[in-house]
Coordinates of C-alpha atoms in Angstrom, one line a residue:
X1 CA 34.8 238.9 -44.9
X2 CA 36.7 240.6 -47.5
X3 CA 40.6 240.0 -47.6
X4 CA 42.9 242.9 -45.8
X5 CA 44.5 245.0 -48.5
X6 CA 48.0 243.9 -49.4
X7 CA 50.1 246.9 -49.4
X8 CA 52.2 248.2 -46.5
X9 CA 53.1 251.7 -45.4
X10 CA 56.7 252.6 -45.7
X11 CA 58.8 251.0 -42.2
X12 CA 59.6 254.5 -42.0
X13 CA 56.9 255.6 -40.7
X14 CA 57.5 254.4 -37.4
X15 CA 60.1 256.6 -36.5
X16 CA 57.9 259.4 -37.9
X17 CA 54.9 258.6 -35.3
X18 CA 57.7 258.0 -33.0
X19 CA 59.0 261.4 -33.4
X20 CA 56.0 263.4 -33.2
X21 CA 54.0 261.4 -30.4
X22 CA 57.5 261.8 -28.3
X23 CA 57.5 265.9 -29.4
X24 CA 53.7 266.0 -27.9
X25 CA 53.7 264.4 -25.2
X26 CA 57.1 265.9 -24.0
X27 CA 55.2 269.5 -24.5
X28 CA 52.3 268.0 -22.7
X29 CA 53.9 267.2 -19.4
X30 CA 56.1 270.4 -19.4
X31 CA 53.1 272.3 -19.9
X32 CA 51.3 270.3 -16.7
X33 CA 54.0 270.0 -14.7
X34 CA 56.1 272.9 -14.8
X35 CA 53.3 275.3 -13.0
X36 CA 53.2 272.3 -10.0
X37 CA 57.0 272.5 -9.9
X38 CA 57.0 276.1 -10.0
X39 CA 54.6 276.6 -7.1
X40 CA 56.6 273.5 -4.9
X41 CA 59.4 275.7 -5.6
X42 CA 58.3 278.9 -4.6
X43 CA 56.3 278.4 -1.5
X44 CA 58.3 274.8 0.1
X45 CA 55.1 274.8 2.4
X46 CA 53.0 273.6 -0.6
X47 CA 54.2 270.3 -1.0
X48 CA 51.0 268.8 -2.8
X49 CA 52.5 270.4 -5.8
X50 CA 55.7 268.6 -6.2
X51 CA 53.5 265.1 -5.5
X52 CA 51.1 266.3 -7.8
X53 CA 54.4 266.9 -10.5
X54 CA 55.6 263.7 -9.6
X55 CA 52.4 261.8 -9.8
X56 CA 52.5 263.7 -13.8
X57 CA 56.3 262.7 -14.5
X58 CA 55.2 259.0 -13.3
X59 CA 52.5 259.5 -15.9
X60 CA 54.5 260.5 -18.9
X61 CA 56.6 258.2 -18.0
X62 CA 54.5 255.6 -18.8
X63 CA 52.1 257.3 -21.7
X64 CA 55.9 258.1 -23.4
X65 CA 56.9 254.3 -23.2
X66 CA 53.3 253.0 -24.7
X67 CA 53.1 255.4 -27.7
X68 CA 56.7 255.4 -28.5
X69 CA 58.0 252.0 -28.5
X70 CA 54.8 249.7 -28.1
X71 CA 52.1 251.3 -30.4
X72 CA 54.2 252.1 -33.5
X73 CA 54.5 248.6 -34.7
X74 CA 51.3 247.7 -33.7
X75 CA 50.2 250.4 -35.8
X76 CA 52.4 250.2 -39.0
X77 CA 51.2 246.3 -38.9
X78 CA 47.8 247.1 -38.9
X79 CA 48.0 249.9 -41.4
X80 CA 47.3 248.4 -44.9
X81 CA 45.7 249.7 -48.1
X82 CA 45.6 248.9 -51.5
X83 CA 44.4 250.2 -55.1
X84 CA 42.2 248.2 -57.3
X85 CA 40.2 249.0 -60.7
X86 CA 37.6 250.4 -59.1
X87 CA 38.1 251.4 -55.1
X88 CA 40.9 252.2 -52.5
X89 CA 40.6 250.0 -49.6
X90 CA 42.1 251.0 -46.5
X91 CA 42.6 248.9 -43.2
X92 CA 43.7 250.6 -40.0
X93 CA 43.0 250.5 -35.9
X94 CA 44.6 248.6 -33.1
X95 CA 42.0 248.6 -30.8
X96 CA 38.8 249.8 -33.0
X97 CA 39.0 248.8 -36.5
X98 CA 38.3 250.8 -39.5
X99 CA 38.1 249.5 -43.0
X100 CA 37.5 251.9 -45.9
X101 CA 36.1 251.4 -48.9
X102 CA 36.3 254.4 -51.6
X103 CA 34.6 253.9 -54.5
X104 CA 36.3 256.3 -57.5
X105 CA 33.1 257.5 -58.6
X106 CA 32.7 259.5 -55.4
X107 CA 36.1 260.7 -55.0
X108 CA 36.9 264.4 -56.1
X109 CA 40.7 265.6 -54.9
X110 CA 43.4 263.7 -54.7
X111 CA 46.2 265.2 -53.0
X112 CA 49.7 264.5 -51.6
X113 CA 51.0 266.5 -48.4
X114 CA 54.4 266.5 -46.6
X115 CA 54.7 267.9 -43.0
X116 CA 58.0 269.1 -41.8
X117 CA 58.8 265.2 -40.0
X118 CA 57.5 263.4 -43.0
X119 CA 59.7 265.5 -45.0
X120 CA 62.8 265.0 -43.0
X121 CA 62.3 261.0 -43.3
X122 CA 61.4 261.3 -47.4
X123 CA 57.9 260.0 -47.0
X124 CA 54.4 262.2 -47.8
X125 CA 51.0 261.1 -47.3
X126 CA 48.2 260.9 -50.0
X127 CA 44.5 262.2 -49.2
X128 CA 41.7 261.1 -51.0
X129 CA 38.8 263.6 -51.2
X130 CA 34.7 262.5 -51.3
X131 CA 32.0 264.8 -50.5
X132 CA 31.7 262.6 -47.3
X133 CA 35.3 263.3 -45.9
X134 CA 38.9 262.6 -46.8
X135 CA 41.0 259.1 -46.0
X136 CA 44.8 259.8 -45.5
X137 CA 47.3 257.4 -46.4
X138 CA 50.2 258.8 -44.6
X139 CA 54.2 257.2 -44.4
X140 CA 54.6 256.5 -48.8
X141 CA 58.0 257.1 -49.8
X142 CA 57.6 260.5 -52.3
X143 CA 57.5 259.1 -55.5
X144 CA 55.2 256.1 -54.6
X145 CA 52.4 258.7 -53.3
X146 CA 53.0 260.5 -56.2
X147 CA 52.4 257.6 -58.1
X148 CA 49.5 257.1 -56.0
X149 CA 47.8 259.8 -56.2
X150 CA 48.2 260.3 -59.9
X151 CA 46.9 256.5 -60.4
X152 CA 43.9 257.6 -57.9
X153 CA 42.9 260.6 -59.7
X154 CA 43.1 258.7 -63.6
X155 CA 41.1 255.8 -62.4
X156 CA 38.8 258.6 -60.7
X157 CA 38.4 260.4 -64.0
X158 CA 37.8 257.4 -65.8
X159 CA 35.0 256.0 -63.3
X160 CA 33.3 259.6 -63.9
X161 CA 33.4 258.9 -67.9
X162 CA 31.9 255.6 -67.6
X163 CA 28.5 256.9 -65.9

């Protein structure tokens, strides 16, 4: 088996997934509770609803712990890529693996994109574009995606001359 890629997302990028996992899953269980918490409010007779709301808060609870302190440094450990000559190879998954290999010669687009959270930590995340689908890597400080990208799309050019 071929060697994982030896590049490493910005540390970053932790605190990124951190923050938006902990923003969806907080507008998850308000979304599913509140109603239950509303109703055990309004009619006390109805008591199932507050254990149903509590049986949800247990829940977050628990899903807010695993994908905000365990799984982001799993993930960022995991998470490795690297550019050669002639391919981007990108390694990611915890639990199901995925290894990428993009040959320039298919890849079209190269693009860099910056969402407001990966803004507010300076980092952006380059996409690279084949007629099969696009491979993201996110959580690059802004001038190393931009450096990536640009690299990407020169040695694409190039491996569309050479055919």
């Amino acid at each position: 088996m071929r060697q994982l890629p030896s590049n490493q997302l910005n540390p970053k990028i932790k605190s990124v997934w951190r923050l938006s996992s902990a923003i969806w899953i907080i507008i998850v269980f308000l979304c599913c509770t509140l109603p239950f918490v509303f109703i055990g409010i309004a009619e006390p007779s109805e008591s199932w609803a507050l254990i149903v709301a509590a049986i949800e808060a247990v829940s977050f609870l628990a899903i807010f712990i695993l994908c905000v302190f365990i799984l982001p440094p799993i993930r960022y450990a995991r998470w490795r890529y690297e550019l050669s000559e002639d391919f981007i190879d990108i390694s990611l998954g915890i639990v199901w693996r995925k290894r990428f290999i993009i040959p320039f010669i298919r890849v079209q687009n190269t693009d860099t994109q910056q969402g407001p959270v990966l803004r507010m930590f300076g980092l952006s995340s380059v996409t690279v574009s084949t007629a099969a689908g696009s491979h993201s890597i996110p959580g690059l400080d802004n001038e190393s995606a931009e450096q990536l990208r640009d690299r990407a799309a020169e040695l694409a050019r190039i491996a569309r001359e050479d055919v």
